[in-house]
Every structure is written in C-alpha cells, then in structure tokens.
Amino acid sequence: MGMALPARGGSIFKEGGIERLSIDYVPERLPHRESELRRIVEAFKPFLGHPHAWRRILIHGPTGTGKTVTAKKAGEILSKISRDMGVRFKYAHVNCRFERSAFGLVQGIIRQAIPGLPLRGYGPAEYLRALFGHLEDNDEVLLLTLDEADRLIGGLGDDLLYALTRASEAAEVPQRISIILIARDANFLGRLRPQVLSKIRPDEALDFKPYGRSEIFDILSDRVEGAFRAGSVSAEAIWFISKNASALGGGDARYAIQLLLAAGLMADRDGSPRILPEHVREAQERMDPRIDREDLLGLSREERDALLAVARALRAMGEAFYAPIEAVWGYYRVVCEGRGAEPIGRDSFEAILGRLRALGIVDIEEGAGISLPLMRARALEEFLEAGS
Ligand SMILES: Nc1ncnc2c1ncn2[C@@H]1O[C@H](COP(=O)(O)OP(=O)(O)OP(=O)(O)O)[C@@H](O)[C@H]1O
Ligand SMILES: [Mg+2]
C-alpha cells in the first residue's frame, strides 16, 4: 500500500478491471453473504437428481443488499455440484421488471433452459409444455430465479407462477422446477391469489439486511484487488467511500461500487496514479449530489468561515482524506485575520463544526479529523472565496 505507481499513458484499472466493477459481474467471493449463500445451496442440494424434491426460497431485502448476486452465485455452485454428481441441472435467472408480459418472461426462461429451442409460433402454455417435456426427456431439473418478483403481480403473474408449479396438470408428474423468489418487499406474497400462494409459499425466507460500513469496506476491498492496480486505491479511500455508501446510500453495495468506479475514472482522467480524496468527492457530487450552492448561501458568516478553513486545510493535506481539527482551527484564524475580524473562541468554533456536521456538510471521524464527504475542497474554497 502507498507505493507510487506511475500511471504514465496508462490507467489505474487492471486489464478487465472496469468489467469487474460492472453491475452484472458475479465476483469470486461474496463477503458477508457466505452464510446466506451456504443456506441456499444446502436447501437445493436434495433437489439435484431428485425431481420430486422441489423447493421454494424467498430472498427479500432493500436495494443493493446482494440478493441478485447471491442467487446467481448459488446457481453457479449448484451447477458445479451437479456436474460432479453427474446429474443434469440448469440454473435460469429472469428479471420480472424487464419483461412486461408473462410471455416475455417465459421466453426468457426458455432461452436459458433450452438454448436451442426456436422461439417462434408458440404461446406461453406451449412453451411451458415444451420446457416440462424437455426436463422430463433429459431427466433434468431446473432452478429458476424470478428476480424482482414483486413486479410480477396481477393476473398474468399469478397465472405464470401457478403454471410453473404444474398445479394445473392432473398427472402425478415430478415438479422438476425449484424456485427462488427475490423481492424488496416480502409482503408481495400476500397479494397473490390464495391458491397460487399455497403452491408457491416459500419453505424458507432469507432477510438480507443493509450492509454496515465495515461490511462495505470488505466488499470494496475485494473488488479493489480485482479491478485496480496495486497501490492505486488506499485503505483510507476505501474506508471513506464505505462511509458515504453506508451513510448516504443506506448500506447499498451497488452505491459503493459505483462510487468507487466513478472515482477511479476521475483519477484516470487526471492521469493520477492513485484515487485522491478530490476524486471521490467529485464522484459523489456527480453521482448523488446532496448540497447545492443555495444551501451554502444559507450558512452564517462564522459557518462559512469555518467551512473555508476546512476546505483550505484539506487542500493543504494533499492525499489525506481528513485534516486534524487543530489544523482547521489554524486556518480559521488566518481566514479571520485576512478579513480583520475577531475569531470566535475555540469552543464556539467546535460547536460550529458540530452544526456543519449535523447538516452533513462536513464529516468528523474520531481520531482522524475532519473531512468533506459531499463536495470537492477546491470547488468549495473557490465558491466561498468568491462570496466573501
Ligand atoms: N456480499 C457481496 N460481495 C460482493 N459484491 C456484492 C455483495 N453484495 C452485493 N454485491 C454487489 O453489489 C451490487 C448490488 O448487488 P445486487 O445486485 O445483488 O443487489 P440486490 O439486492 O439484488 O439489489 P436490487 O434490489 O436493487 O436488485 C452488485 O454489483 C453485486 O455484485
Ligand atoms: Mg437485484
């Protein structure tokens, strides 16, 4: 860490690094979702090679908590296990938000479950019959994830779920299709018709909670290793991004990864060999702006002076994300001197910093000092200088 690598003509991203930060990428490991992943894999193991032993699992939780990626990872692991066991298994993953009709969804399922089947001239019922026939003929089982299943409401959704459970078939055929339902809101099950719910009711429901700051730190650290050249992203930068993602992004890992990617692109744009604090702040400004100039104009004289001191202290700190309060205090006194104004006392000064923190404009980190989470120190300094 901290080794300077020249980015001469290059990039701080590794080859293929940007792809490893893309939304759909399924990483090698899923820190802090290991136990959930194990539970899902264990739940479906008995289903491999036993087409009667179908199961239903519900994964629910807010955005960016790893629902989609964990289901996909479980599919990968189960595919490998079934290959080792010599049994036929397929994993299919469809997103109910992207498909406006049950027909589109069925096509999506078929495309993954029977890649060779020509997709013409069939209605949804024929497609499903073809799917059941294919599974039967090949002695195969299918694990189907219906992602964002809470978008699948109303008659069509109910009918599709009902048809997938083969409930309409009189004969005692094995089910052969297990289901993972993913939803932000677990209550959507209550909106299903009772006879559908009774067929699809989950055996197990997993509640994915928002990530905390240190969990996001671990997730990002993994991604940094895969996506960036060594030494280009400090632990301090990852820790800083993690705080924004947990405080502003509500514990959403996608928010964190997008912020990291955006900051990396800013560093590349500037030809910098490392992600600097100003890159993260600029990425934050662009991705999720939380304050505007108007907000700053509403601050008192003392607050603006204190903020100017924060900006100058941070600019002087260079690559450090935080400036010691002591240094900020020093800059504040210089600001006052420059205007020929009497500085307020140290206690009042800290009270003002506390207020700026409550407004979210500055961040105070125990032991590290004070920082600007939302906007570039340079832009803030210029703005405040112009307004004074
Ligand atoms: N534990 C984790 N380890 C590594 N990456 C993760 C982890 N959790 C989430 N991610 C990554 O964060 C991003 C968001 O995760 P995912 O898409 O699974 O969220 P989600 O819960 O499905 O959100 P939504 O409800 O918005 O669909 C993805 O890029 C995913 O790879
Ligand atoms: Mg998702």
XYZ file of C-alpha atoms and ligand atoms in Angstrom, residues 22-27 29-33 61-70 147-148 182 184 208 211 219 223 252-254 257, ligand 1:
64
model
C -19.938 -3.618 -13.573
C -23.414 -4.218 -12.190
C -23.812 -7.757 -13.520
C -20.413 -9.093 -12.601
C -20.509 -12.039 -10.217
C -17.335 -11.850 -8.121
C -16.342 -14.268 -3.224
C -19.300 -12.622 -1.536
C -18.061 -11.250 1.781
C -20.796 -11.119 4.435
C -23.184 -13.230 2.381
C -34.320 -7.036 1.487
C -33.633 -3.488 0.333
C -31.744 -2.478 -2.774
C -28.075 -3.371 -3.116
C -28.012 -5.985 -0.371
C -26.749 -8.745 -2.672
C -29.995 -10.588 -3.416
C -29.384 -10.973 -7.146
C -25.692 -11.755 -6.939
C -26.166 -14.313 -4.153
C -35.863 -11.710 -9.648
C -37.854 -8.647 -8.583
C -36.479 -12.303 -4.967
C -37.539 -5.953 -1.994
C -30.958 -9.537 3.559
C -24.611 -3.586 4.838
C -16.771 -5.935 -0.181
C -13.303 -5.530 -5.668
C -26.307 -0.355 -0.667
C -23.279 -2.183 -2.085
C -24.145 -1.048 -5.613
C -19.155 0.058 -6.156
N -21.532 -9.514 -0.401
C -21.156 -9.008 -1.573
N -19.912 -9.215 -2.047
C -19.528 -8.700 -3.234
N -20.301 -7.954 -4.015
C -21.556 -7.701 -3.590
C -22.045 -8.218 -2.376
N -23.308 -7.804 -2.208
C -23.614 -7.060 -3.276
N -22.558 -7.001 -4.125
C -22.510 -6.268 -5.375
O -23.265 -5.083 -5.215
C -24.115 -4.855 -6.320
C -25.558 -4.924 -5.900
O -25.891 -6.254 -5.503
P -27.211 -6.977 -6.050
O -27.424 -6.588 -7.461
O -27.119 -8.408 -5.741
O -28.277 -6.245 -5.109
P -29.839 -6.547 -4.972
O -30.079 -6.877 -3.536
O -30.251 -7.516 -5.998
O -30.445 -5.083 -5.260
P -31.825 -4.687 -6.014
O -32.923 -4.874 -5.020
O -31.610 -3.237 -6.351
O -31.945 -5.551 -7.228
C -23.751 -5.908 -7.346
O -22.794 -5.373 -8.230
C -23.154 -7.018 -6.520
O -22.210 -7.759 -7.247
